[in-house]
Coordinates of C-alpha atoms in Angstrom, one line a residue:
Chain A
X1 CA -103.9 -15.5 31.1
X2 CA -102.9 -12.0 30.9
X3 CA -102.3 -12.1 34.7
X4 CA -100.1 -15.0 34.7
X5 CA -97.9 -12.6 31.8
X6 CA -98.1 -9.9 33.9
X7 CA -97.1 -11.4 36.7
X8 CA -94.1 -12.9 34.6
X9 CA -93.1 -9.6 33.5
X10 CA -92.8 -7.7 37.2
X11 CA -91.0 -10.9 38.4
X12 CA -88.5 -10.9 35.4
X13 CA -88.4 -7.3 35.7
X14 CA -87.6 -7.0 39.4
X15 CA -84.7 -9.4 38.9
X16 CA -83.4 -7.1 36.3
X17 CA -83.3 -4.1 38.3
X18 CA -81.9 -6.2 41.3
X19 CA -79.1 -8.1 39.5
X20 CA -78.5 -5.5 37.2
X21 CA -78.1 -6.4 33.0
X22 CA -74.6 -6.7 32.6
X23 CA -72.9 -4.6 29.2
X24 CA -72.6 -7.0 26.0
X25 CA -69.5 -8.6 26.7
X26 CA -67.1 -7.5 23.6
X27 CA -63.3 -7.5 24.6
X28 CA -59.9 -9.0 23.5
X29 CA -56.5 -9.5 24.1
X30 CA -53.5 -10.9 21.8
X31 CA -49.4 -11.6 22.1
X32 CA -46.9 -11.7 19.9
X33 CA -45.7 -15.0 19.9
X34 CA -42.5 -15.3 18.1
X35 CA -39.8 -12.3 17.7
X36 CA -40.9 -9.9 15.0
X37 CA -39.5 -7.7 12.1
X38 CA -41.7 -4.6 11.7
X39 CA -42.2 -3.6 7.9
X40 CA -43.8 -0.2 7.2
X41 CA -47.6 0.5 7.4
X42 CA -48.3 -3.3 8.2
X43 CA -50.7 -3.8 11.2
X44 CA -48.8 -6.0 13.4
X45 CA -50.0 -9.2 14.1
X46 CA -50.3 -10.2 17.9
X47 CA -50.6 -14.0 16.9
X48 CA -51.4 -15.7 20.3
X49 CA -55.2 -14.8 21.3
X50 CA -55.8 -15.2 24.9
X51 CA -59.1 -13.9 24.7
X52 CA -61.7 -12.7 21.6
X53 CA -64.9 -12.5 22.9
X54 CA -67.5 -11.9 20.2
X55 CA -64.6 -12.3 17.7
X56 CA -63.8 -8.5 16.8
X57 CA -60.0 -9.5 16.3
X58 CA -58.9 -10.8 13.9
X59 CA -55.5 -13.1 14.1
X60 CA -54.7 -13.3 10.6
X61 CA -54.8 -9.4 9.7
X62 CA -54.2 -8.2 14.0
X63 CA -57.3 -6.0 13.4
X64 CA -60.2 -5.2 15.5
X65 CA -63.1 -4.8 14.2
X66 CA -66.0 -3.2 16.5
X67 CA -68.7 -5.8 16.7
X68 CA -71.0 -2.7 17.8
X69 CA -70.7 1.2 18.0
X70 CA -69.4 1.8 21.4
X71 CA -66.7 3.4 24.0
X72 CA -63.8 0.9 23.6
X73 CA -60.4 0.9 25.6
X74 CA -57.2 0.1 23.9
X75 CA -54.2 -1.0 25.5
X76 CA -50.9 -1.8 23.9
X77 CA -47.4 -2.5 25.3
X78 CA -44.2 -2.3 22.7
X79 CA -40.8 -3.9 23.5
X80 CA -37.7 -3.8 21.0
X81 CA -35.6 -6.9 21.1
X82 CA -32.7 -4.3 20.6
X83 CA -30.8 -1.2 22.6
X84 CA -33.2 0.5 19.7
X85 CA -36.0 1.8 20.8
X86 CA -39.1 1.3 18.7
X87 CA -42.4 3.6 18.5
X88 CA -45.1 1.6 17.8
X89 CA -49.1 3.5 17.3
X90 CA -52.5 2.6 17.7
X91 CA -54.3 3.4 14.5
X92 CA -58.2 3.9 14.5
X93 CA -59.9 3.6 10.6
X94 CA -56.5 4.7 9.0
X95 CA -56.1 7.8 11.5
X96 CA -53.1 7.7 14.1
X97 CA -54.4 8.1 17.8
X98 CA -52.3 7.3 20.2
X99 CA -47.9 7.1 20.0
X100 CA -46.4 4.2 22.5
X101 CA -42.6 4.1 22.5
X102 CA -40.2 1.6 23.4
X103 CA -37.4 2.9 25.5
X104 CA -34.1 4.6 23.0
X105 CA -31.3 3.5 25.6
X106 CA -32.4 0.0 26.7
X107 CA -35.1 -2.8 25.8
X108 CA -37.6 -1.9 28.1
X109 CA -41.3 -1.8 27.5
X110 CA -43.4 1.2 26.4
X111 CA -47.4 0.8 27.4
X112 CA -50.4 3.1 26.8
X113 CA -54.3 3.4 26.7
X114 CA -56.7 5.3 24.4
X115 CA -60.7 5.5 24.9
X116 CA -62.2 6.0 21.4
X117 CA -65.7 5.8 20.4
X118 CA -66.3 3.5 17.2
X119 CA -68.9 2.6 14.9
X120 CA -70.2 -0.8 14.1
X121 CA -67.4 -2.3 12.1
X122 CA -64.5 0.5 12.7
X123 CA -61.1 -1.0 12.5
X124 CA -58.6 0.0 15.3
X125 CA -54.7 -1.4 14.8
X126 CA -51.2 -1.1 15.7
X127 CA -48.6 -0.4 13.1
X128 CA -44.7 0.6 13.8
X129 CA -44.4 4.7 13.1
X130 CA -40.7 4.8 13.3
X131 CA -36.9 4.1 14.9
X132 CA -36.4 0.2 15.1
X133 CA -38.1 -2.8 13.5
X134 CA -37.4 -5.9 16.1
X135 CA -40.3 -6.6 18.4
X136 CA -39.6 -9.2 20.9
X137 CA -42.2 -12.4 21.4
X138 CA -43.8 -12.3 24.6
X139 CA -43.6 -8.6 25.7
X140 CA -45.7 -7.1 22.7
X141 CA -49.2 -7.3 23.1
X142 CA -52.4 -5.7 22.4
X143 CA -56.1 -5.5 23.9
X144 CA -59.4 -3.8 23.5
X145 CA -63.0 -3.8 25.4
X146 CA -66.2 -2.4 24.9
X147 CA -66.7 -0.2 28.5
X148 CA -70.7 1.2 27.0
X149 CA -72.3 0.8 24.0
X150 CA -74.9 3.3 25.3
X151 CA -73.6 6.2 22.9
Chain B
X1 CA -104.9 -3.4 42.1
X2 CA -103.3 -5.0 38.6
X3 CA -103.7 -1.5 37.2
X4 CA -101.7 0.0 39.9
X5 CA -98.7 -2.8 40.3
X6 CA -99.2 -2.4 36.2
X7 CA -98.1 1.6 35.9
X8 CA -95.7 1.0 38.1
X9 CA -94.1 -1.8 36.5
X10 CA -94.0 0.5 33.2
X11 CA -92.5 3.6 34.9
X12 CA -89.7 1.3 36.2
X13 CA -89.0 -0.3 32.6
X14 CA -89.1 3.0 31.8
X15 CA -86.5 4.5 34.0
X16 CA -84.5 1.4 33.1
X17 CA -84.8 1.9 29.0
X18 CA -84.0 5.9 29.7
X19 CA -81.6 5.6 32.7
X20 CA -79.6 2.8 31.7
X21 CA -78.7 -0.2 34.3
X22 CA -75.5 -0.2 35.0
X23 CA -72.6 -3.2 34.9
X24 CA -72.2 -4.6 38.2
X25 CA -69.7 -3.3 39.8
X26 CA -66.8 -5.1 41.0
X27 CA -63.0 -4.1 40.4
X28 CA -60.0 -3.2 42.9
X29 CA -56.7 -1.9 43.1
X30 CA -53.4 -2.7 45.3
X31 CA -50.1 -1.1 45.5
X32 CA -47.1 -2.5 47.0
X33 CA -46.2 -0.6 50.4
X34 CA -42.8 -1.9 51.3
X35 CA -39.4 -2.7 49.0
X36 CA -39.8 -6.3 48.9
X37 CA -37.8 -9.4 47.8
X38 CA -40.0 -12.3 45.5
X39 CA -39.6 -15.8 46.2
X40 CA -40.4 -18.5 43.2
X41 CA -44.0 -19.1 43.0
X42 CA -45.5 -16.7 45.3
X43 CA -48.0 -14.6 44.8
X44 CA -46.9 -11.3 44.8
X45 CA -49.0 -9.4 47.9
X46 CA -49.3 -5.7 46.9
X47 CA -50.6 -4.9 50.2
X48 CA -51.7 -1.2 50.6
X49 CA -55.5 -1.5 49.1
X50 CA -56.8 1.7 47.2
X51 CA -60.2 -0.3 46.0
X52 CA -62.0 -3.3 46.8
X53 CA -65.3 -2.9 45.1
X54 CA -67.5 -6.8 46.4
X55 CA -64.0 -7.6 47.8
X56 CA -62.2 -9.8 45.2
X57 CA -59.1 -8.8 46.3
X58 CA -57.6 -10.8 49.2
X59 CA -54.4 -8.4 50.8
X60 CA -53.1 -11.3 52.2
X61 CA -52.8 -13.7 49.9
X62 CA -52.5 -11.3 46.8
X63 CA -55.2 -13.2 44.8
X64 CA -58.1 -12.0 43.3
X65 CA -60.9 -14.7 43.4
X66 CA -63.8 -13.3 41.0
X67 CA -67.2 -12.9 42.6
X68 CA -69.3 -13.8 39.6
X69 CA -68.7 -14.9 36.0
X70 CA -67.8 -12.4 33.5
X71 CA -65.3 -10.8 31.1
X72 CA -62.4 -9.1 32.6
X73 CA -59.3 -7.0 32.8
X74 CA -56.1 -7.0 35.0
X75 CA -53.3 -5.0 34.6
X76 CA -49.8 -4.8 36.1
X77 CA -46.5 -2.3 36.6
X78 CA -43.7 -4.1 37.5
X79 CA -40.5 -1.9 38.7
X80 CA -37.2 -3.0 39.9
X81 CA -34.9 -1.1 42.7
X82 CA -32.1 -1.6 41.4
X83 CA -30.1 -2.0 37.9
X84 CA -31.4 -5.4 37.4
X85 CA -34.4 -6.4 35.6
X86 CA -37.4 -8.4 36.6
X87 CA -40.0 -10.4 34.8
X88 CA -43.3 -10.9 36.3
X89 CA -46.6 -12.8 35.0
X90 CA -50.3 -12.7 35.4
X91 CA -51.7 -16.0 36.6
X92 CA -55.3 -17.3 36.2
X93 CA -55.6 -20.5 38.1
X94 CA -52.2 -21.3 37.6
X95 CA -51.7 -20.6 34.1
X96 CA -49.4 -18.0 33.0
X97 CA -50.5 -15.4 30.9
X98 CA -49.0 -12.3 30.3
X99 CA -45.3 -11.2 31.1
X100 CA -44.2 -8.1 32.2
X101 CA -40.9 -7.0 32.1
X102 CA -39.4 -4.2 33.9
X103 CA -36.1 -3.1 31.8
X104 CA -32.7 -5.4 32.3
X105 CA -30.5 -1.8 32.6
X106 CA -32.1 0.8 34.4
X107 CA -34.9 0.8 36.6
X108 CA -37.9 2.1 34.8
X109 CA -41.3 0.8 35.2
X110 CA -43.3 -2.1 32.4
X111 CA -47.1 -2.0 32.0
X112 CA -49.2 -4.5 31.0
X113 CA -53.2 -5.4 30.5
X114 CA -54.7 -8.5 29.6
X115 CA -58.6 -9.7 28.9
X116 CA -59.6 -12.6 30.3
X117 CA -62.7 -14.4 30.9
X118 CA -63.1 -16.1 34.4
X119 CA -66.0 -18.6 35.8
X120 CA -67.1 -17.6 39.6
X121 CA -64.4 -18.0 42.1
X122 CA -61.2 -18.2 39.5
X123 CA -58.0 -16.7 40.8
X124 CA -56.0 -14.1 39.2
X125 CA -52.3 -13.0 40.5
X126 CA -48.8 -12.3 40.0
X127 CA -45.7 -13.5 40.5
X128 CA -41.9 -13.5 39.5
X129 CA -41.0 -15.4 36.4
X130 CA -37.3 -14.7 36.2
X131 CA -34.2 -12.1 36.4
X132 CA -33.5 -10.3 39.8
X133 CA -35.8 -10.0 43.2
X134 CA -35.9 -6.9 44.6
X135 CA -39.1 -4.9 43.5
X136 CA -39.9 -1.5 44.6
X137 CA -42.8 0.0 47.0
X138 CA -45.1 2.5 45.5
X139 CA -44.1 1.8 42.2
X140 CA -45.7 -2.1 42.0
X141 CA -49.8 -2.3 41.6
X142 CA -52.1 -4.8 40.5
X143 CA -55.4 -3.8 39.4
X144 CA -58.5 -5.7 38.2
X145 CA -62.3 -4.9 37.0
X146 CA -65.6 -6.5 35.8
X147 CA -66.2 -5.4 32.2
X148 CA -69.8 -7.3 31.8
X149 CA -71.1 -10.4 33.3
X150 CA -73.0 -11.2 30.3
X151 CA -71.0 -14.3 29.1
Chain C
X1 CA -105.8 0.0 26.3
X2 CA -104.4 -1.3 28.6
X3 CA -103.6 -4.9 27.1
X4 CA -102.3 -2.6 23.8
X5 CA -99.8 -1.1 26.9
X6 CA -99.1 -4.1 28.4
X7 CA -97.8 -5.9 24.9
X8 CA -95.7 -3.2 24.3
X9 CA -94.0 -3.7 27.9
X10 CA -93.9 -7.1 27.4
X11 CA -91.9 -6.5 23.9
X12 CA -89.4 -3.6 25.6
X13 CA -88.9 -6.2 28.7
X14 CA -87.6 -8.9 26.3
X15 CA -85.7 -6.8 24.5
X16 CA -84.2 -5.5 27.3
X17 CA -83.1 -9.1 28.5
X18 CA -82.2 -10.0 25.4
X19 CA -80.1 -7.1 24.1
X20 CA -78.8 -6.3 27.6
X21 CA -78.8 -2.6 28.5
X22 CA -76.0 -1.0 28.7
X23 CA -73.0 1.5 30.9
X24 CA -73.8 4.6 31.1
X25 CA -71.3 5.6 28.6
X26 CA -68.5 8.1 30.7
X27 CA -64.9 7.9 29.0
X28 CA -62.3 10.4 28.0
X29 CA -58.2 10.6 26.2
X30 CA -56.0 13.5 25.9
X31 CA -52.4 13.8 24.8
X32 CA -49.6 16.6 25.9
X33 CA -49.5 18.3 22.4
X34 CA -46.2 20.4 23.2
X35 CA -43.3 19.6 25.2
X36 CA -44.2 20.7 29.1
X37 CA -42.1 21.8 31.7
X38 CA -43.8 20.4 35.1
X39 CA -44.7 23.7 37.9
X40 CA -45.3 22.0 41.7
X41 CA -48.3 21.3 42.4
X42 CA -50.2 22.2 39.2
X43 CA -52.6 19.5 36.8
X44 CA -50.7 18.7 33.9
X45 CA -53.1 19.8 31.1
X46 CA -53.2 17.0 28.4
X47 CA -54.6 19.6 25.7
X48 CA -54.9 17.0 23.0
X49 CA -58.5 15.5 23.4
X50 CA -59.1 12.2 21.7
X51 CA -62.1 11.5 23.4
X52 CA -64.4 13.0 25.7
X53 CA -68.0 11.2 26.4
X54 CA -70.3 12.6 28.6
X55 CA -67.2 16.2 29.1
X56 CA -66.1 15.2 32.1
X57 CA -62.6 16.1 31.3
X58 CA -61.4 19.6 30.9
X59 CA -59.3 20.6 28.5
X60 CA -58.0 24.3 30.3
X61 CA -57.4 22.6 33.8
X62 CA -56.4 19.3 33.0
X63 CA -58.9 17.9 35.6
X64 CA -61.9 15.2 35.4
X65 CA -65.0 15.8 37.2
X66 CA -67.0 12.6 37.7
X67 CA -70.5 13.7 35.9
X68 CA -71.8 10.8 38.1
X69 CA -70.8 8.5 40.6
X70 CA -69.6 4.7 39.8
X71 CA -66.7 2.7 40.0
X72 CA -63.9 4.5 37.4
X73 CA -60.5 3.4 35.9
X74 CA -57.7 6.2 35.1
X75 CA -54.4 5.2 33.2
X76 CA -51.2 7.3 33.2
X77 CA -48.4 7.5 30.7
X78 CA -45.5 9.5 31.7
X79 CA -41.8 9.8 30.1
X80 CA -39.8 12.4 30.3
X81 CA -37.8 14.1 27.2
X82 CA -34.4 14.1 28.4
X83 CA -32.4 11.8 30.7
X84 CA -33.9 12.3 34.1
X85 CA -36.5 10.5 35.1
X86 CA -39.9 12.0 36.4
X87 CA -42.2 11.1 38.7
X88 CA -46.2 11.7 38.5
X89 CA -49.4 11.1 40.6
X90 CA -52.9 10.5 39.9
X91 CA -54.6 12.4 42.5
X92 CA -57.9 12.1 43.8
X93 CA -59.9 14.7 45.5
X94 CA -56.4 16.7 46.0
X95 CA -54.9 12.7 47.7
X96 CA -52.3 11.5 45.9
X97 CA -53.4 7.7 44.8
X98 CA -51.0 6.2 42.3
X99 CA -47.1 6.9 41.1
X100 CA -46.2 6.6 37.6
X101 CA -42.6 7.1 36.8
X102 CA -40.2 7.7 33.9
X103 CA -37.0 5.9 34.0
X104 CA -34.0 8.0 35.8
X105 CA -31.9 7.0 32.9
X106 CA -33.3 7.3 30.2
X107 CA -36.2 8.7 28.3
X108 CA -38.8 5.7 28.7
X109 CA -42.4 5.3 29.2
X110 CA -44.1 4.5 32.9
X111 CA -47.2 3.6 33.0
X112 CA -50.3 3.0 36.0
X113 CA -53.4 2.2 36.5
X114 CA -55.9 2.8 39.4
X115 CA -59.7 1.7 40.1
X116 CA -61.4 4.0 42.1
X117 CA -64.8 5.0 43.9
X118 CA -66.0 8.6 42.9
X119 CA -69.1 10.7 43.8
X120 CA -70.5 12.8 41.6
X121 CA -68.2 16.0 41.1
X122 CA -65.0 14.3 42.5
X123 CA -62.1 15.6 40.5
X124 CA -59.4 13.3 39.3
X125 CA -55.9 14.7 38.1
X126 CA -52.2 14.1 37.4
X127 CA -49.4 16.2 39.0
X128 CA -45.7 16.0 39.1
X129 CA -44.6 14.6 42.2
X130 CA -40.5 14.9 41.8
X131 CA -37.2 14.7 40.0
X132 CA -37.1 16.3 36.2
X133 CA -39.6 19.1 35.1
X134 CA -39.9 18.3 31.1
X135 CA -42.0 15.9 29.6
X136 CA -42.7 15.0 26.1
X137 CA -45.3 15.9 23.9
X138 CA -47.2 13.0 22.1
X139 CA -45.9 10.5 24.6
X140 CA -47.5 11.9 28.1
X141 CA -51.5 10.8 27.9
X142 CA -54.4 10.6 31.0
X143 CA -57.3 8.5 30.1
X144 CA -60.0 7.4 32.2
X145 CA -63.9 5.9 31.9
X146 CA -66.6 4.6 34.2
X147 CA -67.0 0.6 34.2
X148 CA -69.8 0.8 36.5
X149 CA -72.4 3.0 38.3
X150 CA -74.1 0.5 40.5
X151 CA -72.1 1.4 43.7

């Protein structure tokens, strides 16, 4: 008996160490489907989820919430619907973190990442910090992913 | 013999639990080497390879066909040479989804990132959507990477 | 003895199958905090650090050491903060591997992304490659993170 176990447990052991174990698979990504009027300190809601794996966003409140504590990536791409430009900012627990901005001149689009480390259940956002309030459908969007949740 | 093949079964799970396994590793990147003008519907070929990590990347088609399951992320910069803008998408087998829009007055460059999850073998590109033709070398790249296979 | 030892590798195995193991955990952000005028040639020293897992990123020279070797992802923001555009470069190893540029017209945000294979020690960086010399603090950000160290 204990053989056939042990025998089990080298086999199933092997395979990991050949195949590799894969990270948990925790990521997301979300579009703004219809043109947008930004009020103050709202989260903006990125309505049209592409992907949610392991359901950390949240479509109703456009909130991420970290299924696990791990090394995340943010990405987020702004796009006025106007010649005003519009700065848009990724917001982790409450604290501003990273400032993406939306061309002054032109409607041309704005894109940046941010690596942050979160705890199980941190909440990471994008709210409008300033200059115009129309976001355009289509061109606003926001992802995250857990990269290791070996920290 | 079983005590031998045993300790060295544990000293392996060992160096696995302290040592971490790692994702497999599968990503690459492509820039475009040469001003070029976009048909409808074709793939856009970004043809100088920096990274081909298990050779997803095909540099003559400009698809990416994934080599396993898993969850994933592509992004894009799209840039115009000249005054007129262009829209671009992501395609996963045939489905559009995400835009990407270089700016319709100046030519300045539009970023984006999406999530997606993808079965073995599922196809990931780009192509023109709409507005003018004429992208510009060095300035256009496609990139794609494994995140975890554990989906 | 040993059947005490062999239960508990039995019991760390499944867990490690079942909880999956994950990434070494290798990530870092940092932000221009003051407005920068660009020298030839030299890092630009994001001096803001958001994140910094594992200190591969350094703060004085601007540059990222891998602290081991893998498949890693870097992503540029540039935008200059007047009305020429600027161009940068992620630069591996002292090879320039990926263009980002600010718009030539007005102040807008360029953004890029690059996969690439790194040994251990390789140093990645971002320089000024042409056109304007001042860049805008807040706005100007280098992140980058290991997806996978099975190469």
């Amino acid at each position: 008996m204990n053989t056939f176990i042990f025998t089990a447990t080298f086999i199933l052991l092997s395979t990991v160490v050949n195949q590799g174990i894969s990270n948990p698979a925790i990521g997301f990504s979300a579009i703004l489907s219809q043109n947008t009027y930004l009020e103050n300190d709202h989260a903006i809601v990125y309505d049209n989820v592409v992907t949610n794996f392991r359901n950390g966003y949240n479509r109703w409140s456009g909130h991420f919430a970290a299924p696990r504590k791990g090394l995340y990536v943010f990405t987020c791409s702004v796009r006025a619907n106007s010649k005003v430009g519009i700065t848009v900012v990724i917001v982790h627990n409450g604290r501003p973190v990273l400032r993406i901005a939306s061309s002054v001149y032109s409607p041309e689009t704005g894109s940046g990442s941010v690596t942050l480390i979160l705890k199980k259940g941190d909440n990471v956002w994008v709210k409008r910090l300033g200059h115009g309030r129309h976001i355009e459908k289509h061109y606003n969007y926001f992802s995250g992913y857990l990269i290791s949740a070996e920290i």
